[in-house]
Short mmCIF file of C-alpha atoms in Angstrom, two decimals:
data_model
loop_
_atom_site.label_atom_id
_atom_site.label_comp_id
_atom_site.label_asym_id
_atom_site.label_seq_id
_atom_site.Cartn_x
_atom_site.Cartn_y
_atom_site.Cartn_z
CA MET A 19 169.58 76.23 87.94
CA THR A 20 169.47 73.52 85.35
CA ALA A 21 166.25 72.07 86.92
CA VAL A 22 164.67 75.60 86.76
CA ARG A 23 165.61 76.00 83.03
CA ASP A 24 164.19 72.53 82.31
CA ALA A 25 160.95 73.41 84.02
CA TRP A 26 160.31 76.48 81.90
CA PRO A 27 159.46 74.70 78.64
CA THR A 28 157.07 72.34 80.49
CA THR A 29 155.30 75.26 82.26
CA LEU A 30 155.02 77.23 79.03
CA ARG A 31 153.62 74.08 77.11
CA GLU A 32 151.11 73.58 79.89
CA LYS A 33 149.97 77.32 79.76
CA ALA A 34 149.76 77.27 76.06
CA THR A 35 147.79 74.08 76.09
CA ALA A 36 145.40 75.37 78.68
CA THR A 37 144.98 78.63 76.91
CA THR A 38 144.26 76.95 73.52
CA THR A 39 141.85 74.52 75.13
CA GLN A 40 140.02 77.27 76.84
CA ALA A 41 139.80 79.27 73.50
CA VAL A 42 138.51 76.27 71.59
CA LEU A 43 135.85 75.51 74.16
CA ALA A 44 134.82 79.16 74.27
CA THR A 45 134.55 79.21 70.50
CA LYS A 46 132.41 76.19 70.49
CA TRP A 47 129.92 77.65 72.97
CA LEU A 48 130.05 81.05 71.26
CA ALA A 49 129.25 79.39 67.96
CA LEU A 50 126.32 77.43 69.51
CA GLY A 51 125.13 80.85 71.04
CA ALA A 52 125.39 82.44 67.63
CA GLY A 53 123.09 79.60 66.41
CA THR A 54 120.38 80.42 68.97
CA ALA A 55 121.02 84.18 68.20
CA ILE A 56 120.07 83.63 64.58
CA LEU A 57 116.89 81.82 65.73
CA ALA A 58 116.17 84.70 68.10
CA LEU A 59 116.71 87.25 65.38
CA GLY A 60 114.12 85.57 63.23
CA LEU A 61 111.64 85.48 66.15
CA VAL A 62 112.33 89.12 67.03
CA ILE A 63 111.20 90.00 63.53
CA ALA A 64 108.18 87.78 63.97
CA LEU A 65 107.37 89.43 67.32
CA ILE A 66 107.51 92.88 65.75
CA THR A 67 105.13 91.65 63.05
CA VAL A 68 102.75 90.16 65.59
CA ALA A 69 102.80 93.45 67.64
CA LEU A 70 101.98 95.49 64.50
CA LEU A 71 99.24 93.13 63.47
CA SER A 72 97.83 93.30 66.99
CA LEU A 73 97.01 96.93 66.42
CA VAL A 74 94.30 95.70 64.01
CA GLY A 75 93.41 92.67 66.13
CA ILE A 76 94.78 89.93 63.92
CA GLY A 77 98.09 89.58 65.70
CA LEU A 78 96.37 88.69 69.04
CA LEU A 79 95.40 85.34 67.51
CA LEU A 80 99.20 84.56 67.09
CA LEU A 81 100.14 85.68 70.57
CA GLY A 82 100.00 82.16 72.13
CA PRO A 83 102.08 80.42 69.42
CA THR A 84 104.59 83.28 69.44
CA LEU A 85 105.15 83.15 73.19
CA SER A 86 105.52 79.30 72.85
CA ALA A 87 108.25 79.95 70.30
CA VAL A 88 109.97 82.38 72.56
CA ARG A 89 109.77 79.85 75.44
CA TRP A 90 111.27 77.22 73.13
CA ILE A 91 114.29 79.25 72.11
CA ALA A 92 114.79 80.43 75.72
CA GLN A 93 114.83 76.77 76.84
CA LEU A 94 117.46 76.02 74.18
CA GLU A 95 119.58 78.77 75.79
CA ARG A 96 118.95 77.41 79.25
CA ARG A 97 120.16 73.91 78.00
CA ARG A 98 123.39 75.60 76.62
CA LEU A 99 123.95 77.44 79.97
CA ALA A 100 123.38 74.22 81.88
CA ALA A 101 125.84 72.29 79.62
CA MET A 102 128.32 75.06 80.38
CA GLY A 103 127.83 74.59 84.13
CA ARG A 104 125.76 77.83 84.50
CA SER A 105 122.41 76.17 85.15
CA VAL A 106 119.32 78.52 85.07
CA ARG A 107 116.01 77.00 86.08
CA SER A 108 112.69 77.83 84.52
CA PRO A 109 109.85 77.60 86.96
CA TYR A 110 107.24 79.37 84.67
CA GLY A 111 104.06 77.59 83.81
CA PRO A 112 102.95 76.53 80.31
CA VAL A 113 101.87 79.15 77.82
CA PRO A 114 98.08 79.29 77.19
CA THR A 115 96.96 78.74 73.71
CA ASP A 116 93.81 81.03 73.92
CA TRP A 117 94.83 84.60 72.91
CA HIS A 118 92.98 86.12 75.89
CA ASP A 119 94.66 83.80 78.41
CA ALA A 120 97.98 84.35 76.66
CA TRP A 121 97.62 88.12 77.02
CA GLN A 122 96.77 87.73 80.74
CA PHE A 123 99.65 85.39 81.19
CA LEU A 124 102.02 87.89 79.47
CA ARG A 125 100.80 90.64 81.82
CA ALA A 126 100.84 88.58 85.05
CA ASP A 127 103.96 86.48 84.72
CA PRO A 128 107.36 88.26 84.51
CA GLY A 129 108.90 85.18 82.87
CA PRO A 130 107.86 85.77 79.26
CA ARG A 131 108.70 89.46 79.39
CA ARG A 132 112.11 88.60 80.62
CA ASP A 133 112.50 85.97 77.90
CA VAL A 134 111.60 88.60 75.29
CA ALA A 135 114.00 91.10 76.76
CA TRP A 136 116.75 88.45 76.58
CA MET A 137 115.86 87.60 73.04
CA GLY A 138 116.23 91.16 71.87
CA ILE A 139 119.73 91.44 73.46
CA HIS A 140 120.81 87.97 72.26
CA ALA A 141 119.62 88.48 68.70
CA THR A 142 121.82 91.52 68.31
CA PHE A 143 124.68 91.69 70.78
CA GLY A 144 124.81 87.96 71.28
CA LEU A 145 124.97 87.30 67.57
CA VAL A 146 127.78 89.75 66.95
CA VAL A 147 129.77 88.49 69.91
CA GLY A 148 129.24 84.84 68.85
CA LEU A 149 130.55 85.49 65.35
CA LEU A 150 133.72 87.52 66.39
CA PRO A 151 135.87 84.61 67.46
CA LEU A 152 134.94 82.74 64.28
CA GLN A 153 136.11 85.79 62.33
CA PHE A 154 139.37 86.05 64.27
CA LEU A 155 140.07 82.30 63.82
CA SER A 156 139.32 82.44 60.11
CA ASN A 157 141.51 85.47 59.57
CA ALA A 158 144.36 83.82 61.53
CA ILE A 159 144.20 80.61 59.50
CA GLN A 160 144.08 82.49 56.21
CA ASP A 161 146.80 85.04 56.99
CA LEU A 162 149.11 82.38 58.53
CA ALA A 163 148.79 80.19 55.44
CA THR A 164 149.27 83.14 52.94
CA PRO A 165 152.88 82.16 52.06
CA LEU A 166 151.63 78.68 50.91
CA TRP A 167 149.01 79.86 48.37
CA TRP A 168 149.37 83.54 47.42
CA HIS A 169 151.55 82.95 44.31
CA PHE A 170 149.01 80.45 42.91
CA VAL A 171 146.18 83.05 42.57
CA SER A 172 145.85 85.97 40.34
CA PRO A 173 147.66 89.26 41.21
CA GLY A 174 145.67 91.16 43.87
CA ALA A 175 143.53 88.22 44.87
CA ALA A 176 145.49 87.41 47.91
CA THR A 177 144.82 89.81 50.81
CA PHE A 178 145.29 89.99 54.52
CA VAL A 179 144.12 92.09 57.45
CA GLY A 180 140.51 91.27 56.53
CA GLY A 181 140.96 92.05 52.76
CA LEU A 182 142.46 95.55 53.38
CA VAL A 183 146.00 94.80 52.17
CA SER A 184 146.94 92.95 48.95
CA VAL A 185 149.78 90.54 48.78
CA THR A 186 151.85 91.02 45.64
CA THR A 187 155.40 90.14 46.95
CA TRP A 188 157.00 87.71 49.37
CA THR A 189 157.47 90.56 51.82
CA ASP A 190 153.77 91.11 51.84
CA ALA A 191 153.28 87.36 52.34
CA TRP A 192 155.38 87.37 55.51
CA TRP A 193 153.69 90.45 56.79
CA ALA A 194 150.53 88.55 56.36
CA VAL A 195 151.93 85.84 58.72
CA VAL A 196 152.58 88.54 61.36
CA ALA A 197 148.97 89.74 60.91
CA GLY A 198 147.94 86.08 61.31
CA LEU A 199 149.70 85.86 64.64
CA VAL A 200 147.96 88.99 65.82
CA TRP A 201 144.54 87.51 64.85
CA ALA A 202 145.51 84.25 66.61
CA THR A 203 146.43 86.28 69.76
CA LEU A 204 143.09 88.02 69.66
CA TRP A 205 141.31 84.76 69.37
CA LEU A 206 143.20 83.18 72.19
CA SER A 207 142.80 86.05 74.59
CA LEU A 208 139.41 87.40 73.73
CA SER A 209 137.33 84.27 73.07
CA PRO A 210 136.72 83.44 76.89
CA LEU A 211 135.86 87.12 77.61
CA LEU A 212 133.42 87.28 74.76
CA LEU A 213 131.82 84.13 76.03
CA LYS A 214 131.23 85.70 79.46
CA ALA A 215 129.76 88.66 77.81
CA GLN A 216 127.38 86.61 75.62
CA VAL A 217 126.05 84.47 78.48
CA ALA A 218 125.71 87.22 81.00
CA PRO A 219 122.26 88.54 79.79
CA GLY A 220 120.88 84.88 79.76
CA VAL A 221 122.10 84.20 83.29
CA ARG A 222 120.46 87.46 84.51
CA LEU A 223 117.26 87.46 82.46
CA LEU A 224 116.43 83.79 81.97
CA ALA A 225 116.60 83.11 85.68
CA PRO A 226 113.33 83.49 87.72
CA HIS A 227 112.48 87.07 88.68
CA PRO A 228 113.72 87.83 92.21
CA ASP A 229 110.19 88.54 93.46
CA PHE A 230 108.83 85.42 91.83
CA ASP A 231 111.71 83.36 93.19
CA LEU A 232 111.12 84.72 96.70
CA SER A 233 107.42 83.98 96.62
CA GLU A 234 108.17 80.45 95.48
CA ARG A 235 110.64 80.09 98.22
CA VAL A 236 108.05 81.20 100.81
CA ALA A 237 105.59 78.70 99.41
CA VAL A 238 108.10 75.89 99.69
CA LEU A 239 109.07 76.87 103.28
CA THR A 240 105.40 77.05 104.17
CA ALA A 241 104.83 73.54 102.77
CA THR A 242 107.93 72.14 104.44
CA ARG A 243 107.02 73.72 107.73
CA ALA A 244 103.61 72.24 107.62
CA ALA A 245 105.07 68.89 106.73
CA ALA A 246 107.44 69.17 109.72
CA LEU A 247 104.65 70.03 112.15
CA ASP A 248 102.59 66.95 110.80
CA ALA A 249 105.60 64.78 111.20
CA HIS A 250 106.18 66.12 114.73
CA ALA A 251 102.52 65.49 115.55
CA VAL A 252 102.65 61.92 114.21
CA GLU A 253 105.89 61.26 116.24
CA LEU A 254 104.16 62.52 119.33
CA ARG A 255 101.24 60.26 118.77
CA ARG A 256 103.46 57.27 118.23
CA ILE A 257 105.33 58.00 121.46
CA GLU A 258 101.98 58.51 123.36
CA ARG A 259 100.66 55.15 121.98
CA ALA A 260 103.89 53.39 122.91
CA LEU A 261 103.78 54.69 126.46
CA HIS A 262 100.05 54.20 126.88
CA ASP A 263 99.71 50.78 125.35
CA GLY A 264 103.03 49.37 126.42
CA THR A 265 104.84 50.83 129.39
CA GLN A 266 101.70 52.14 131.20
CA ASN A 267 100.04 48.70 131.06
CA ARG A 268 103.16 47.03 132.38
CA LEU A 269 103.37 49.51 135.34
CA VAL A 270 99.66 48.97 136.04
CA THR A 271 100.29 45.24 136.15
CA VAL A 272 103.22 45.82 138.58
CA ALA A 273 101.04 47.85 140.91
CA VAL A 274 98.23 45.27 140.83
CA LEU A 275 100.67 42.33 141.41
CA THR A 276 102.40 44.23 144.20
CA GLY A 277 99.08 44.87 145.95
CA ALA A 278 98.08 41.27 145.52
CA ALA A 279 101.44 40.14 146.96
CA ARG A 280 101.05 42.40 150.07
CA ARG A 281 97.62 40.94 150.74
CA ALA A 282 98.98 37.40 150.14
CA LEU A 283 101.79 38.12 152.72
CA ALA A 284 99.15 38.85 155.39
CA ARG A 285 97.09 35.62 154.62
CA ASP A 286 99.59 33.00 153.27
CA PRO A 287 103.27 34.17 152.77
CA ALA A 288 103.96 31.13 150.52
CA THR A 289 101.71 32.44 147.77
CA ALA A 290 103.26 35.86 147.67
CA ASP A 291 106.54 34.80 145.95
CA PRO A 292 104.90 33.94 142.52
CA LEU A 293 103.08 37.26 142.55
CA LEU A 294 106.31 39.12 143.32
CA GLU A 295 108.13 37.25 140.56
CA ARG A 296 105.43 38.25 138.10
CA ALA A 297 105.59 41.79 139.32
CA GLN A 298 109.43 41.81 138.67
CA GLN A 299 109.07 40.43 135.24
CA SER A 300 106.42 43.12 134.40
CA ALA A 301 108.76 45.87 135.79
CA GLU A 302 111.60 44.59 133.66
CA LEU A 303 109.45 44.49 130.52
CA ALA A 304 108.27 48.08 131.35
CA LEU A 305 111.87 49.18 131.57
CA ALA A 306 112.74 47.47 128.33
CA GLU A 307 109.83 49.07 126.43
CA LEU A 308 110.70 52.48 127.99
CA ARG A 309 114.28 52.17 126.76
CA SER A 310 112.89 51.22 123.30
CA VAL A 311 110.75 54.35 123.18
CA VAL A 312 113.62 56.58 124.25
CA ARG A 313 115.93 54.86 121.66
CA ASN A 314 113.40 55.64 118.94
CA ILE A 315 113.34 59.27 119.93
CA LEU A 316 117.13 59.68 119.78
CA PRO A 317 119.40 56.66 119.65
CA PRO A 318 122.03 56.90 122.36
CA VAL A 319 124.52 55.34 119.94
CA LEU A 320 124.38 58.47 117.80
CA GLU A 321 125.75 60.68 120.65
CA SER A 322 128.41 58.21 121.69
CA GLU A 323 129.48 56.65 118.30
CA GLY A 324 128.37 59.20 115.81
CA LEU A 325 126.66 58.46 112.56
CA PRO A 326 129.12 55.85 111.34
CA GLY A 327 128.69 53.72 114.51
CA ALA A 328 125.00 54.13 114.56
CA LEU A 329 124.69 53.02 110.88
CA SER A 330 127.06 50.00 111.58
CA ALA A 331 124.70 49.00 114.48
CA LEU A 332 121.76 49.21 112.23
CA ALA A 333 123.56 47.05 109.57
CA ALA A 334 124.50 44.52 112.19
CA GLN A 335 120.92 44.09 113.33
CA CYS A 336 119.50 43.80 109.76
CA ALA A 337 118.34 40.30 108.72
CA VAL A 338 119.86 40.92 105.22
CA GLU A 339 123.57 41.28 104.73
CA ALA A 340 124.29 45.02 104.81
CA ARG A 341 127.58 46.72 104.14
CA VAL A 342 128.33 50.26 105.36
CA ASP A 343 130.52 52.98 103.83
CA THR A 344 130.63 56.19 105.60
CA HIS A 345 132.70 59.46 105.21
CA VAL A 346 131.03 62.09 107.30
CA SER A 347 133.86 64.25 108.77
CA PRO A 348 133.32 66.74 110.12
CA ARG A 349 130.20 65.60 112.09
CA CYS A 350 126.81 67.11 111.20
CA PRO A 351 124.46 68.51 113.86
CA VAL A 352 122.93 65.65 115.94
CA ALA A 353 119.38 66.41 114.66
CA LEU A 354 120.42 65.84 111.08
CA GLU A 355 122.33 62.70 111.94
CA ALA A 356 119.07 61.43 113.57
CA ILE A 357 117.22 62.05 110.28
CA ALA A 358 119.92 60.16 108.45
CA TYR A 359 119.69 57.34 110.99
CA PHE A 360 115.98 56.98 110.78
CA THR A 361 116.14 57.13 106.95
CA VAL A 362 118.50 54.17 106.89
CA ALA A 363 116.48 52.35 109.53
CA GLU A 364 113.27 52.71 107.54
CA ALA A 365 114.97 51.70 104.30
CA LEU A 366 116.54 48.62 105.85
CA THR A 367 113.19 47.67 107.39
CA ASN A 368 111.64 47.78 103.98
CA VAL A 369 114.55 45.72 102.59
CA THR A 370 113.96 43.07 105.19
CA ARG A 371 110.15 42.92 104.87
CA HIS A 372 109.43 43.55 101.17
CA SER A 373 112.40 43.52 98.87
CA GLY A 374 113.41 39.90 98.87
CA ALA A 375 117.00 41.20 98.59
CA GLN A 376 120.14 39.24 99.40
CA ARG A 377 122.38 42.29 100.10
CA ALA A 378 122.07 45.86 100.98
CA ASP A 379 124.65 48.77 100.71
CA VAL A 380 124.46 51.71 103.10
CA ARG A 381 126.52 54.82 102.07
CA ALA A 382 126.75 58.16 103.90
CA HIS A 383 128.97 60.85 102.58
CA ARG A 384 129.43 64.52 103.41
CA GLN A 385 130.04 66.58 100.34
CA GLY A 386 130.86 70.10 101.48
CA ASP A 387 127.81 71.33 103.35
CA THR A 388 125.53 68.52 102.21
CA LEU A 389 125.02 65.08 103.75
CA VAL A 390 124.16 62.32 101.17
CA VAL A 391 122.68 59.12 102.46
CA GLU A 392 122.06 56.19 100.14
CA VAL A 393 120.56 52.68 100.73
CA GLU A 394 120.72 50.33 97.83
CA ASP A 395 119.49 46.72 97.60
CA ASP A 396 119.37 43.99 95.02
CA GLY A 397 115.73 43.09 95.56
CA ILE A 398 112.63 42.96 93.35
CA GLY A 399 112.00 46.76 93.24
CA GLY A 400 108.66 48.50 93.03
CA ALA A 401 109.14 50.62 96.17
CA VAL A 402 107.11 53.88 96.17
CA VAL A 403 106.51 56.60 98.62
CA ARG A 404 102.82 56.28 99.63
CA PRO A 405 100.94 58.66 101.88
CA GLY A 406 101.05 57.39 105.45
CA SER A 407 103.95 55.04 104.81
CA GLY A 408 107.20 55.04 106.68
CA LEU A 409 109.04 56.42 103.76
CA ALA A 410 106.48 59.28 103.54
CA GLY A 411 107.24 60.15 107.12
CA ILE A 412 110.96 60.12 106.50
CA GLN A 413 110.47 62.25 103.41
CA GLY A 414 108.60 64.91 105.59
CA ARG A 415 111.44 64.94 108.07
CA VAL A 416 114.05 65.43 105.33
CA GLU A 417 112.09 68.11 103.48
CA ALA A 418 111.58 70.03 106.79
CA HIS A 419 115.36 70.54 106.73
CA ASP A 420 115.37 71.71 103.01
CA GLY A 421 116.48 68.25 101.92
CA THR A 422 115.18 65.82 99.33
CA LEU A 423 114.32 62.10 99.50
CA GLU A 424 114.21 60.18 96.18
CA VAL A 425 113.26 56.58 95.73
CA HIS A 426 114.38 54.98 92.41
CA SER A 427 112.91 51.36 92.34
CA PRO A 428 112.08 49.99 88.86
CA ALA A 429 110.29 46.71 88.56
CA GLY A 430 112.90 43.98 88.99
CA GLY A 431 115.24 46.21 91.02
CA PRO A 432 117.53 47.39 92.17
CA THR A 433 116.07 49.90 94.62
CA LEU A 434 117.98 53.05 95.60
CA VAL A 435 116.79 55.40 98.38
CA THR A 436 118.65 58.67 98.36
CA ALA A 437 118.41 61.39 101.05
CA VAL A 438 120.25 64.75 100.41
CA ILE A 439 120.27 66.91 103.55
CA PRO A 440 121.87 70.32 103.88
CA CYS A 441 124.02 70.55 106.98
CA GLY A 442 125.97 73.76 106.62
#
């Protein structure tokens, strides 16, 4: 029982600290939102003026700059939402400067119309909501401090409850403290709720229109599907060339040497042995090349050892010292592990051939439903994804699975290749 009693003050302190911290953060973001609301209010007045002037034609000349100003304030709000962890992307194109193009842009693109709708709400509702917590906090501080200063001012100058009640006695002063506690309670409890109410229109209206977002998604999927088909065709051509130029030639050599050996056995058996030896060597080389082709399609080590074992094998074969750090539990689908494997293989090949690096670090981590693969080296940098290069082929594979491949390689190094692959 003593332990339980001792735990109560700690719990209450933790709750009070958390509540106060939440209210302070909410007040900060609400105040910043009130700042953008004041800018929005000024621009709403400008929009009304431009609309009225457009009736006589003059306002049309101001349409482009006005839409640019709307976009600028909307971007400020998007940055505030992003800083709060409510990221809202803006995929809309630039605003035309010519009035005719600006008018067509306003008619065709839902983005600016949604921005204007948000601005009207934010300039009114958002402004009031943003100022309320500041008023609560100001009233709480004033009323709680009333006993300290009321007797230093002229009679009737000290008030509480927002100036509705005058303080003329000590009893009134202590009632002001009670009112201050009520204001403080309102500030602590309502500030987070007011913040949610203020940001809700921005989250809904400043985001891409659902139809626009869907069409963009279709375009992205079409592009990645085409890239996947191209990558598949390139891979098939590579396999065909490997089989035609390597394994097939070896097998033809085996057939020719075997035929020559049979004829030699009929004429002079002593000369058949060197031919059979050469045929055996050609057959062994054909088998080795065939294994290499199969290994490049899907490395057997992936199935037996998983991605950690496969990456460790790559690092062991690398001419540059490579360290591996993997945390990929649970396992991803084998197809995605193969993409990660070939990404690392291509990156380590570039490290060996071009970077001049002394060391490379390979990292593979599963973060929820996402597999993140990184290859970093201490080389000279300057790596880029060029069309037709190995990295471009890997990028096509990654993007075909809705992933991304980024290469950060400033001059002088270091180089960081990062592949992010959804694997849900």
